[in-house]
Amino acid sequence: MIDQYQSLYESFRWTVPTNLNIGHECCHRWANSSADARRIALFFESETGAREVWTYERLAATANQLANGLTRMGVRPGDRVAVILGQRPETIVAHIAIYSVGAVVLPLSSLFGPEALEQRLKDAESKVAIFDDVSGPNVLGAISRCPALKQLIGIDVADERVIHWKSLLLRQSSSFKAFTTRSSDPALLLYTSGTTGAPKGALLPHSVLLGNLPGFVASQNWFPQPGDVFWSPADWSWTGGLMDALLPSLYFGQPIVGSKGRFSAERAFEILERYQVTNTFLFPTALKQMMKAVPLPKDRYKLKLRCIMSAGESVGETVFKWCEEALGITPNEMFGQTEMNYLIGNSHLKWPAKPGSMGKPYPGHNLTVIDEEGKPVAIGEIGEIALNRNDMHGHPDPILFLGYWRNEEATITKFSGNWCRTGDLAKVDQDGYYWYEGRADDVFKSSGYRIGPGEIENCLLDHPAVANVAVVPKPDLERGAVVKAFIVLTPEHQGTNRHKLTDELQEHVKTRLAPYEYPKDIEYLEALPMTTTGKIQRRVLRQLEIGRANGTAKNIKKSVFTNPI
């Protein structure tokens, strides 16, 4: 293989039009073409095995009906419309319709509990919420405290406060004149967890779709090729599901597979075979499960898979080798975040991958590693990965978010001059490859989910038994990390049965936040490690857990915090 990286990187130029709309780019331009209208946009499969096929023409007509309905509900350009749905056709329809009316999509996970939903719906001042029977109970449990929420659209939801999806669409025309949006206009409001306080809403423009394309194309071995079909189990309410799978596939006019239901290794292989999937995005956790469940997939399945992109955590040498030997595919790892996705990665057919490395910056993105003062560090030194507002040619990078929703202070803190900080540490070698060194803050990932301790800690503090709490990642071979909570009990609960209390606290979080956010391990302490200014030193607890995992943990000094009870 000839290393083409330098020529690809240096020759790349951004072409971002003044006017751009994700709904048009991902659906209507295909539907408006007589040659492309009947192209398959979606293969859908429910938990029961029921299957549907949606063309771009059908998607556009249905989206137009919803757009008319939203307009009559009073939705105007810039309004936020929540979409609380999993992988299903209506999710795509909702996105296209909301973009078409010039409004902003607020994607929220069906896994969120009522408190998590309320927090985001209220902060975003969402005007309309679209949801189904899965998320319905939690949505209905949150709406009374969301005064801006005026209209509810439900799928298979029986409640007098909810307008039924089908009934709404039946009354609307399938023709709609889309609102003209600029490429810099807001399109998406994606909430990302932070270390303290409430989650922050990252506001993304329509141009972010174009900003993601170089990394998507490269990490998917120059997608699209004739006959390409995409599938990923990643939730379409997250950056990974939206920007790493759904929207880029539709942008290129290729079919994507949508599937409802919990992930399982066997079902993943069945979907890959049934739809002859060529390209996929799989978290390392999913790959590990597939490797363990079906060590020799070619003996059981006839696959057409030609590329795997993976992100969220390191794939690791064992899984990497299994992909190469059992699937005949070298996986391309990728690094990005909600505020600026698809920054660094590999494309092994175009440039060589170094085992264990994050890869190199994708074409169009000017990255470096900076110190606390915002200055680039020397080769081999550890610093924080940062993206410049402009590419190497001085042109604005369209991948960058507009800022945090109504949080100017957090937006300012995110930048050091023209450098936007990622919060992730790395070092760069002499060949330009990035090597991950951990988080600069306390956010961590578990099974591909980005988790901030602040929201979980606040939830636990609501319990009467909890006086203080610190949430950190506990190393886990299967998930990369699991949520662990160190808890200081209130005086009146010191004598409570710890086993029963642990179950109670775990259930307390499960019923209020997302299932993956509950602490799988709880340890009780007399005090937490604190700075002289009263801040919790999560770093000390993280190092303790790392030491326990590798067998190097030392005795904890009484002056730092007391030994576990």
XYZ file of C-alpha atoms in Angstrom:
565
model
C 0.000 0.000 0.000
C 1.221 3.494 -0.895
C 0.821 5.988 1.948
C -1.468 8.665 0.464
C -2.105 10.606 3.664
C -0.013 13.710 3.027
C -1.348 14.325 -0.476
C -4.954 13.777 0.644
C -4.574 16.072 3.646
C -2.786 18.910 1.860
C -4.993 18.923 -1.246
C -8.333 18.944 0.603
C -10.442 22.116 0.328
C -13.776 22.877 1.976
C -16.687 23.911 -0.254
C -19.535 25.086 1.957
C -22.434 26.851 0.208
C -24.146 29.872 1.750
C -27.471 28.051 1.941
C -27.642 24.451 3.157
C -30.314 22.261 4.715
C -29.719 18.769 6.075
C -33.266 17.715 5.169
C -32.721 18.633 1.543
C -29.271 17.081 1.338
C -30.279 13.801 2.998
C -33.701 13.281 1.431
C -35.432 15.820 -0.795
C -32.714 16.142 -3.427
C -32.968 12.393 -3.987
C -36.772 12.341 -3.888
C -36.979 15.245 -6.363
C -34.915 13.326 -8.925
C -36.928 10.955 -11.114
C -33.860 8.719 -11.383
C -33.329 8.486 -7.627
C -36.763 8.858 -6.004
C -37.335 5.106 -5.782
C -33.906 4.333 -4.372
C -34.112 2.495 -1.061
C -33.358 4.760 1.873
C -34.195 2.444 4.763
C -34.558 -1.229 5.541
C -36.404 -1.422 8.859
C -36.808 -4.424 11.141
C -38.775 -4.455 14.415
C -38.159 -6.609 17.487
C -40.829 -9.038 16.275
C -39.196 -9.421 12.878
C -41.679 -7.232 10.966
C -39.910 -5.531 8.071
C -40.462 -2.406 6.004
C -38.723 -0.803 3.048
C -38.751 2.968 2.657
C -37.725 4.790 -0.520
C -36.501 8.374 -0.597
C -39.770 9.293 -2.294
C -41.814 7.841 0.575
C -39.602 9.474 3.196
C -39.969 12.878 1.547
C -43.762 12.651 1.191
C -44.210 11.606 4.827
C -41.776 14.257 6.028
C -43.741 16.888 4.100
C -46.926 15.812 5.865
C -45.251 16.164 9.251
C -43.726 19.513 8.237
C -47.198 20.823 7.430
C -48.466 19.551 10.769
C -45.600 21.167 12.694
C -46.153 24.479 10.901
C -49.837 24.464 11.856
C -48.826 23.764 15.439
C -46.903 27.016 15.382
C -43.376 25.660 14.972
C -41.168 28.355 13.488
C -37.514 28.567 12.382
C -35.218 28.212 15.382
C -37.797 26.465 17.586
C -36.623 23.271 19.268
C -38.519 20.052 18.554
C -37.639 17.007 20.660
C -37.383 13.609 18.976
C -37.434 10.862 21.608
C -37.367 7.790 19.400
C -35.046 4.890 18.713
C -34.149 3.397 15.352
C -37.419 3.503 13.408
C -38.707 5.136 10.180
C -40.508 7.913 12.059
C -37.181 9.099 13.482
C -35.860 9.864 10.008
C -39.174 11.426 8.978
C -39.101 13.686 12.036
C -35.547 14.833 11.336
C -36.258 15.682 7.691
C -39.478 17.510 8.581
C -37.934 19.567 11.386
C -34.998 20.622 9.217
C -37.434 21.523 6.427
C -39.351 23.982 8.612
C -36.088 25.563 9.760
C -36.461 24.321 13.327
C -33.835 22.635 15.506
C -33.888 18.912 16.238
C -33.435 17.983 19.900
C -32.593 14.242 19.804
C -33.174 12.527 23.151
C -32.644 8.893 24.053
C -35.611 6.635 24.745
C -33.529 5.329 27.655
C -33.727 8.606 29.551
C -35.790 8.618 32.739
C -38.246 11.439 33.547
C -35.689 13.596 35.370
C -33.141 13.400 32.578
C -35.821 14.198 30.006
C -37.245 17.058 32.044
C -33.834 18.641 32.469
C -33.131 18.693 28.734
C -36.659 19.528 27.551
C -36.859 22.402 30.025
C -33.399 23.780 29.305
C -33.952 23.657 25.535
C -37.479 25.093 25.888
C -38.688 22.493 23.456
C -41.993 23.475 21.855
C -43.005 20.018 20.585
C -42.035 16.484 21.561
C -42.330 13.441 19.297
C -42.138 10.069 21.057
C -43.452 6.503 21.086
C -44.757 3.932 23.538
C -41.216 3.109 24.710
C -40.384 6.606 25.921
C -44.029 7.623 26.490
C -44.333 6.992 30.253
C -41.176 8.955 31.031
C -42.094 11.799 28.689
C -45.559 12.101 30.198
C -43.985 12.037 33.649
C -41.814 15.031 32.777
C -44.086 17.376 30.805
C -45.832 19.018 33.769
C -42.572 20.789 34.633
C -41.789 21.864 31.047
C -43.886 25.011 30.487
C -42.593 25.671 26.959
C -43.766 22.238 25.762
C -47.091 22.902 24.056
C -47.678 19.941 21.729
C -47.130 16.174 22.067
C -47.049 13.809 19.097
C -47.168 10.137 19.997
C -46.678 6.858 18.167
C -48.726 4.040 19.728
C -49.403 6.237 22.764
C -52.941 6.301 24.175
C -53.329 9.524 26.140
C -55.775 12.387 25.660
C -52.929 14.917 25.856
C -51.166 13.343 22.879
C -51.876 13.821 19.170
C -51.551 10.510 17.379
C -48.850 10.416 14.696
C -50.998 8.766 12.018
C -54.008 10.975 12.680
C -51.859 14.085 12.365
C -50.280 12.993 9.090
C -53.551 11.917 7.475
C -54.845 15.485 7.662
C -51.778 17.006 5.957
C -50.677 17.500 2.365
C -47.646 15.596 1.091
C -46.359 18.781 -0.557
C -44.412 21.372 1.402
C -42.264 24.377 0.497
C -39.157 24.003 2.644
C -37.728 26.954 4.546
C -34.402 28.197 3.196
C -31.662 27.827 5.795
C -28.097 29.084 5.766
C -25.283 26.622 6.346
C -24.510 28.467 9.582
C -28.081 28.233 10.922
C -28.623 25.886 13.899
C -29.898 22.411 13.031
C -29.220 20.166 16.039
C -29.081 20.565 19.798
C -27.197 17.628 21.280
C -26.727 17.398 25.034
C -23.394 16.195 26.303
C -22.641 15.279 29.900
C -20.217 17.357 31.931
C -18.243 16.788 35.091
C -20.323 19.107 37.226
C -23.783 20.585 37.037
C -26.333 20.008 34.339
C -25.554 18.533 30.901
C -24.658 21.151 28.267
C -26.447 21.512 24.948
C -24.068 21.667 21.977
C -25.702 23.652 19.176
C -24.677 22.391 15.737
C -25.231 24.114 12.363
C -26.409 22.544 9.110
C -22.815 22.729 7.844
C -21.770 20.129 10.420
C -23.052 17.465 8.016
C -20.390 18.448 5.478
C -17.788 18.736 8.223
C -18.280 15.074 9.134
C -17.993 13.731 5.592
C -14.178 13.515 5.164
C -13.849 11.390 8.296
C -16.887 9.290 7.433
C -15.697 8.597 3.885
C -12.155 7.780 5.024
C -13.113 5.630 8.019
C -15.547 3.668 5.833
C -12.892 2.946 3.191
C -14.118 5.503 0.697
C -17.884 5.184 1.104
C -19.945 4.885 -0.989
C -19.081 2.084 -3.355
C -21.703 0.511 -5.666
C -24.068 -1.653 -3.632
C -23.051 -0.266 -0.226
C -25.521 -0.827 2.626
C -24.913 0.662 6.071
C -25.908 -0.575 9.529
C -24.977 0.340 13.073
C -26.634 -0.448 16.406
C -25.695 3.071 17.602
C -28.749 4.986 18.819
C -29.852 7.674 16.361
C -30.303 10.081 19.278
C -26.518 10.217 19.817
C -23.742 11.774 17.779
C -22.460 8.286 16.935
C -25.781 7.149 15.517
C -26.544 10.409 13.714
C -23.199 11.605 12.395
C -21.350 8.301 12.132
C -24.180 6.366 10.487
C -27.624 7.780 9.659
C -27.137 11.220 8.120
C -23.978 10.477 6.076
C -25.561 7.333 4.597
C -28.635 9.295 3.515
C -26.478 12.163 2.254
C -24.874 9.755 -0.208
C -28.256 8.284 -1.190
C -27.414 4.840 0.158
C -29.679 2.527 2.180
C -29.281 2.218 5.925
C -30.700 -0.582 8.076
C -32.703 0.397 11.156
C -33.497 -2.142 13.847
C -35.432 -1.921 17.091
C -34.619 -3.976 20.142
C -31.669 -4.715 22.374
C -28.312 -5.487 20.845
C -27.165 -9.091 20.757
C -24.211 -10.597 18.938
C -26.315 -13.211 17.163
C -28.849 -10.684 15.929
C -26.043 -8.412 14.762
C -24.660 -11.173 12.550
C -28.149 -11.997 11.295
C -28.718 -8.382 10.256
C -25.316 -8.185 8.596
C -26.138 -11.301 6.591
C -29.833 -10.642 5.844
C -29.274 -7.180 4.394
C -25.815 -7.902 3.004
C -24.407 -4.984 4.949
C -21.120 -3.684 3.579
C -20.279 -0.937 6.066
C -20.805 -0.599 9.792
C -19.960 1.382 12.896
C -19.571 -0.859 15.946
C -18.447 0.088 19.438
C -15.539 -2.013 20.747
C -17.952 -3.446 23.346
C -20.202 -4.752 20.568
C -17.226 -6.241 18.736
C -16.096 -7.984 21.928
C -19.539 -9.528 22.385
C -19.621 -10.660 18.759
C -16.138 -12.169 19.037
C -17.039 -14.158 22.144
C -20.439 -15.316 20.869
C -19.323 -16.262 17.350
C -15.537 -16.786 17.174
C -15.722 -18.061 13.581
C -18.497 -16.050 11.896
C -17.618 -17.142 8.352
C -18.524 -20.713 9.291
C -22.098 -19.636 10.096
C -22.842 -16.520 8.064
C -22.429 -15.350 4.489
C -21.294 -11.785 4.974
C -20.581 -9.006 2.500
C -18.976 -6.707 5.051
C -16.086 -4.661 3.669
C -15.443 -2.095 6.403
C -15.778 -1.590 10.161
C -15.343 1.748 11.902
C -15.051 1.702 15.676
C -15.011 4.478 18.269
C -15.797 5.184 21.901
C -12.734 3.449 23.319
C -9.744 1.526 22.017
C -10.532 -1.628 20.062
C -7.579 -3.403 21.634
C -5.150 -5.874 20.125
C -7.276 -9.012 20.679
C -10.405 -7.674 18.977
C -8.300 -6.027 16.260
C -6.708 -9.360 15.373
C -10.084 -11.144 15.487
C -11.529 -8.650 12.993
C -8.603 -9.246 10.668
C -8.512 -13.036 10.999
C -12.195 -13.945 11.467
C -13.817 -11.239 9.336
C -10.978 -10.391 6.968
C -11.327 -6.689 7.842
C -8.878 -4.235 9.361
C -11.029 -1.976 11.565
C -10.621 1.778 11.299
C -10.644 3.474 14.691
C -11.950 7.042 15.021
C -11.901 9.846 17.585
C -14.356 12.734 17.926
C -16.876 14.278 20.269
C -20.319 15.863 20.175
C -19.024 19.407 19.724
C -16.731 18.388 16.839
C -16.999 14.867 15.562
C -14.787 12.801 13.220
C -11.471 14.525 13.940
C -8.810 11.814 14.040
C -8.691 8.269 12.764
C -7.511 5.707 10.260
C -8.297 4.646 6.728
C -6.091 1.615 6.336
C -6.431 1.438 2.533
C -5.062 4.976 2.192
C -2.532 5.253 5.023
C -1.031 2.658 7.404
C -2.414 2.248 10.909
C -0.133 1.992 13.924
C -1.498 -0.531 16.439
C -2.712 1.316 19.533
C -2.659 4.727 17.869
C -5.714 6.952 17.434
C -4.605 7.673 13.885
C -4.074 11.011 12.149
C -6.257 14.114 11.665
C -8.737 13.615 8.850
C -8.442 15.929 5.837
C -9.958 19.349 6.469
C -9.191 19.461 10.189
C -6.287 21.376 11.728
C -5.428 19.692 15.026
C -2.628 19.789 17.530
C -1.895 19.046 21.185
C -1.800 22.092 23.477
C -0.788 22.897 27.043
C -2.852 24.676 29.699
C -1.971 28.061 28.199
C -3.173 27.011 24.750
C 0.281 26.625 23.199
C 1.227 23.566 21.088
C 3.517 21.134 22.893
C 6.590 19.421 21.496
C 6.518 16.044 19.733
C 6.156 13.240 22.258
C 4.826 15.488 25.034
C 1.354 15.023 26.496
C -1.190 17.786 26.021
C -4.865 18.328 25.272
C -6.158 17.561 21.772
C -7.507 20.752 20.195
C -9.126 21.708 16.893
C -8.447 25.039 15.220
C -11.387 27.096 13.969
C -9.676 27.154 10.560
C -8.138 24.435 8.436
C -4.531 24.456 7.230
C -5.511 26.809 4.390
C -7.177 29.331 6.700
C -10.759 28.380 5.839
C -13.402 27.920 8.595
C -13.900 24.288 9.616
C -17.621 23.413 9.231
C -17.421 20.569 11.748
C -17.227 22.932 14.723
C -20.267 23.501 16.937
C -21.778 26.996 17.289
C -21.521 27.025 21.077
C -23.244 25.714 24.181
C -26.930 26.495 24.397
C -27.388 29.612 26.523
C -24.090 28.954 28.297
C -21.639 31.575 27.095
C -19.231 30.933 29.961
C -18.871 27.230 29.067
C -18.393 28.148 25.401
C -15.633 30.625 26.227
C -13.921 28.074 28.489
C -13.958 25.538 25.650
C -11.615 27.713 23.591
C -8.036 28.905 23.910
C -7.850 31.508 21.188
C -8.727 29.712 17.950
C -8.146 26.308 19.514
C -11.230 24.384 20.662
C -10.305 22.010 23.479
C -11.576 18.422 23.380
C -10.848 17.555 27.012
C -8.842 14.512 25.864
C -5.105 14.097 26.392
C -2.696 12.697 23.808
C 0.805 12.901 22.450
C 1.877 13.048 18.802
C 4.799 11.054 17.431
C 7.265 12.076 14.716
C 5.031 10.564 12.016
C 1.994 12.599 13.064
C 0.090 9.777 14.780
C -1.888 10.593 17.922
C -1.638 8.407 21.033
C -4.437 8.641 23.590
C -3.449 9.410 27.198
C -6.821 9.781 28.953
C -9.317 12.486 29.864
C -8.370 15.984 30.914
C -11.574 16.185 32.937
C -13.739 13.601 34.649
C -15.991 12.537 31.779
C -15.528 8.916 30.771
C -16.980 6.335 28.416
C -18.670 3.045 29.245
C -19.696 0.689 26.432
C -19.375 3.629 24.059
C -21.642 5.934 26.092
C -20.139 9.241 27.163
C -20.886 9.668 30.872
C -20.435 12.723 33.060
C -20.398 12.240 36.834
C -22.304 15.445 37.594
C -25.766 14.232 36.619
C -25.374 10.895 38.415
C -23.970 12.538 41.530
C -26.851 15.014 41.639
C -29.327 12.149 41.341
C -27.702 10.191 44.170
C -27.568 13.285 46.368
C -31.353 13.485 46.116
C -31.516 10.261 48.139
C -31.850 10.933 51.894
C -29.073 8.483 52.769
C -26.395 10.234 50.699
C -24.390 13.057 52.257
C -21.708 13.277 49.568
C -20.781 11.302 46.475
C -18.143 11.038 43.771
C -18.644 9.073 40.555
C -15.641 7.719 38.645
C -14.954 5.032 36.030
C -13.967 1.591 37.263
C -11.838 -0.284 34.686
C -13.714 -3.171 33.092
C -12.385 -5.550 30.429
C -15.774 -5.948 28.741
C -17.085 -2.360 28.762
C -13.888 -0.371 29.036
C -15.246 1.097 32.256
C -18.310 0.881 34.481
C -19.855 3.539 36.687
C -18.647 3.442 40.280
C -19.930 5.650 43.094
C -18.032 6.453 46.287
C -20.642 7.493 48.850
C -20.547 9.195 52.242
C -23.692 8.427 54.229
C -25.692 10.843 56.332
C -25.350 10.249 60.111
C -28.846 8.787 60.459
C -28.115 6.134 57.817
C -24.704 4.997 59.061
C -26.199 1.801 60.479
C -28.264 0.916 57.398
C -27.705 -2.506 55.832
C -25.226 -1.757 53.052
C -26.361 -4.510 50.667
C -29.979 -3.378 50.774
C -28.989 0.262 50.534
C -26.814 -0.419 47.474
C -29.752 -2.056 45.697
C -31.953 0.872 46.676
C -29.487 3.498 45.426
C -28.954 1.665 42.140
C -32.701 1.494 41.588
C -32.958 5.177 42.533
C -30.681 6.100 39.612
C -32.156 3.560 37.187
C -35.648 5.008 37.507
C -34.495 8.588 37.007
C -31.648 8.529 34.507
C -30.569 6.258 31.664
C -29.948 2.555 32.470
C -26.265 2.779 31.570
C -25.776 5.598 34.107
C -26.573 3.682 37.283
C -23.539 2.797 39.432
C -22.739 -0.887 39.003
C -20.429 -0.666 42.002
C -20.896 1.386 45.179
C -18.294 1.834 47.885
C -18.963 3.587 51.205
C -16.410 5.975 52.694
C -16.235 8.118 55.803
C -15.046 11.066 53.690
C -14.133 11.915 50.113
C -10.739 13.259 49.008
C -11.093 17.030 48.755
C -8.957 19.969 47.700
C -8.289 22.803 50.123
C -10.962 24.791 48.293
C -13.579 22.101 48.885
C -13.599 20.407 45.464
C -13.830 16.627 45.194
C -10.615 15.065 43.893
C -12.087 12.477 41.545
C -8.622 12.008 40.098
C -7.498 10.362 43.345
C -10.408 7.921 43.191
C -9.820 7.185 39.516
C -6.173 6.387 40.225
C -7.257 4.157 43.101
C -9.515 2.145 40.798
C -6.822 1.882 38.135
C -4.374 0.681 40.774
C -6.830 -1.902 42.050
C -7.381 -3.145 38.514
C -3.697 -3.657 37.769
C -2.757 -4.735 41.283
C -0.608 -1.717 42.126
C -2.978 0.101 44.486
C -1.223 1.388 47.590
C -2.674 1.919 51.033
C -4.707 5.074 51.195
C -3.380 7.656 53.617
C -5.764 8.763 56.327
C -4.947 12.374 55.478
C -6.346 11.925 51.973
C -9.539 10.141 52.900
C -10.548 7.293 55.121
C -10.415 3.641 54.190
C -13.604 2.065 52.811
C -16.081 0.900 55.434
